Coordinates of C-alpha atoms in Angstrom, one line a residue:
X1 CA 17.4 18.3 17.3
X2 CA 18.3 15.2 15.1
X3 CA 16.3 13.3 17.4
X4 CA 13.1 15.0 17.2
X5 CA 14.0 15.1 13.1
X6 CA 14.0 10.8 13.6
X7 CA 10.6 10.8 15.7
X8 CA 8.5 12.8 13.4
X9 CA 10.7 10.9 10.3
X10 CA 9.4 7.5 12.1
X11 CA 5.5 8.7 12.4
X12 CA 5.7 10.9 8.6
X13 CA 6.8 6.6 7.2
X14 CA 3.9 4.8 9.7
X15 CA 1.3 6.7 7.8
X16 CA 3.5 5.3 4.6
X17 CA 3.4 2.4 5.6
X18 CA 0.4 2.5 7.0
X19 CA -0.9 2.6 3.1
X20 CA 1.7 -0.2 2.1
X21 CA 1.3 -3.0 4.7
X22 CA -1.8 -2.9 5.9
X23 CA -4.1 -2.9 2.5
X24 CA -1.9 -5.8 1.4
X25 CA -4.5 -7.6 4.9
X26 CA -7.8 -7.0 3.6
X27 CA -6.4 -8.0 -0.9
X28 CA -4.5 -11.2 0.5
X29 CA -7.9 -11.8 3.0
X30 CA -10.9 -11.0 0.8
X31 CA -8.5 -12.2 -2.8
X32 CA -8.0 -15.9 -1.7
X33 CA -10.9 -17.2 0.7
X34 CA -11.3 -20.9 -0.6
X35 CA -7.4 -21.4 -0.9
X36 CA -6.2 -20.5 2.6
X37 CA -3.0 -22.2 1.7
X38 CA -2.6 -19.6 -1.2
X39 CA -4.1 -16.8 1.6
X40 CA -1.5 -17.9 4.6
X41 CA 1.7 -18.1 2.6
X42 CA 0.7 -15.2 1.0
X43 CA 0.9 -13.1 3.6
X44 CA 4.1 -15.0 4.8
X45 CA 5.8 -14.0 2.0
X46 CA 4.3 -10.3 1.8
X47 CA 5.4 -9.4 6.0
X48 CA 8.4 -11.3 5.9
X49 CA 9.2 -9.1 3.2
X50 CA 7.8 -5.7 4.6
X51 CA 8.9 -5.9 8.3
X52 CA 13.0 -5.6 6.9
X53 CA 11.9 -2.9 4.7
X54 CA 10.0 -1.0 7.4
X55 CA 13.7 -1.5 9.3
X56 CA 16.3 -0.5 6.3
X57 CA 13.5 2.8 5.5
X58 CA 14.1 3.9 8.8
X59 CA 17.6 3.4 8.9
X60 CA 18.8 5.1 5.8
X61 CA 21.1 7.3 5.2
X62 CA 20.1 9.2 2.0
X63 CA 16.5 9.7 0.4
X64 CA 18.1 7.1 -2.1
X65 CA 18.1 4.3 0.2
X66 CA 15.3 5.4 1.6
X67 CA 13.2 4.6 -2.1
X68 CA 14.4 1.3 -2.3
X69 CA 12.4 -0.3 0.4
X70 CA 9.0 1.4 -1.2
X71 CA 10.4 -0.4 -4.7
X72 CA 10.8 -3.5 -3.2
X73 CA 6.6 -3.0 -1.7
X74 CA 5.5 -2.0 -4.7
X75 CA 6.9 -4.6 -6.3
X76 CA 5.4 -7.3 -3.7
X77 CA 2.5 -5.8 -3.9
X78 CA 2.0 -6.3 -7.4
X79 CA 3.3 -9.6 -7.0
X80 CA 0.0 -10.1 -5.2
X81 CA -2.3 -7.7 -7.2
X82 CA -1.4 -9.8 -10.2
X83 CA -2.3 -13.3 -8.0
X84 CA -5.5 -11.9 -7.3
X85 CA -6.2 -11.4 -10.9
X86 CA -4.9 -14.8 -12.2
X87 CA -5.8 -17.2 -9.0
X88 CA -8.1 -15.1 -7.2
X89 CA -11.9 -15.4 -6.4
X90 CA -12.7 -11.7 -5.2
X91 CA -14.8 -8.2 -6.9
X92 CA -14.6 -6.8 -9.6
X93 CA -15.5 -4.3 -8.6
X94 CA -13.1 -4.7 -5.5
X95 CA -10.0 -5.5 -7.7
X96 CA -10.3 -2.8 -9.5
X97 CA -10.1 -0.3 -6.1
X98 CA -7.0 -2.3 -4.7
X99 CA -5.6 -1.1 -8.6
X100 CA -6.6 2.2 -7.6
X101 CA -4.7 1.7 -3.9
X102 CA -1.4 1.2 -6.5
X103 CA -1.9 4.5 -8.2
X104 CA -2.9 6.7 -5.7
X105 CA 0.7 5.2 -3.9
X106 CA 2.3 5.2 -7.1
X107 CA 1.6 9.1 -7.7
X108 CA 1.9 10.2 -4.2
X109 CA 5.6 8.5 -3.7
X110 CA 6.4 10.3 -7.1
X111 CA 5.3 13.9 -6.7
X112 CA 7.2 13.5 -3.0
X113 CA 9.8 11.8 -4.2
X114 CA 10.5 14.2 -7.4
X115 CA 9.4 17.4 -4.7
X116 CA 6.8 18.8 -7.7
X117 CA 5.2 21.7 -7.5
X118 CA 8.2 23.5 -5.1
X119 CA 10.7 22.4 -8.1
X120 CA 8.6 24.7 -10.7
X121 CA 7.8 27.8 -8.5
X122 CA 10.6 27.7 -5.3
X123 CA 9.9 29.1 -2.6
X124 CA 6.3 29.7 -3.3
X125 CA 4.7 26.3 -1.3
X126 CA 6.7 25.9 1.5
X127 CA 4.0 26.3 4.0
X128 CA 0.6 24.9 1.8
X129 CA 0.5 22.6 -1.1
X130 CA 3.9 20.9 -1.0
X131 CA 5.1 17.7 -2.4
X132 CA 5.1 16.3 1.0
X133 CA 1.6 17.1 1.8
X134 CA 0.3 15.9 -1.2
X135 CA 1.7 12.7 -0.8
X136 CA 0.3 12.9 2.4
X137 CA -3.2 13.6 0.2
X138 CA -2.4 10.5 -2.0
X139 CA -2.2 8.5 1.3
X140 CA -5.6 9.5 2.7
X141 CA -6.6 8.8 -1.1
X142 CA -5.2 5.7 -0.9
X143 CA -7.3 4.8 2.4
X144 CA -10.5 5.3 1.3
X145 CA -9.8 3.1 -2.8
X146 CA -8.6 0.3 0.1
X147 CA -12.1 1.0 2.7
X148 CA -14.3 0.6 -1.0
X149 CA -12.0 -2.8 -2.2
X150 CA -12.7 -4.5 1.0
X151 CA -16.6 -3.5 0.8
X152 CA -17.0 -4.9 -2.4
X153 CA -15.3 -7.6 -1.7
X154 CA -17.4 -8.2 1.5
X155 CA -21.0 -8.1 -0.3
X156 CA -19.6 -10.5 -3.3
X157 CA -18.6 -12.6 -0.7
X158 CA -22.0 -12.5 0.8
X159 CA -24.1 -14.3 -2.2
X160 CA -20.6 -16.5 -3.0
X161 CA -20.1 -19.7 -1.3
X162 CA -16.6 -21.4 -1.8
X163 CA -16.9 -24.2 -4.5
X164 CA -17.2 -28.3 -3.6
X165 CA -13.8 -30.5 -3.5
X166 CA -14.5 -33.6 -5.4
X167 CA -12.5 -36.3 -4.0

């Protein structure tokens, strides 16, 4: 039924948005520990973008309209990533892992959106190995990259401290 489809679609979106929303919390937290205001406003701005995008994707009527929120979220995450690189005091290793989050998410989204490999071999990937399943494998890899990025940042900050403020 349509109601069952909407419930399954919602659960599916939650798994994808789990890779798009929560990793940014960790990235922002660890990126700007010495800049409380920058950290606070980065979180406020990012989640102010994230909430309406979740709603927009949930109410979208077609695949193109569903893609827009994911693109907006990706752009917002890239802004945070570049802020981490240029203004942050985080682990360089953790930064590479957060880049891995973006790469795995983009690959999974691309494969799911373009329906590869089933577009190349119609009928052969209906039950196993289809683009949707591959996308979920990439979302799991995304979460693994988040874990490794957080771990790298955590250990980085065990031996560091914020510089003293000179008045």
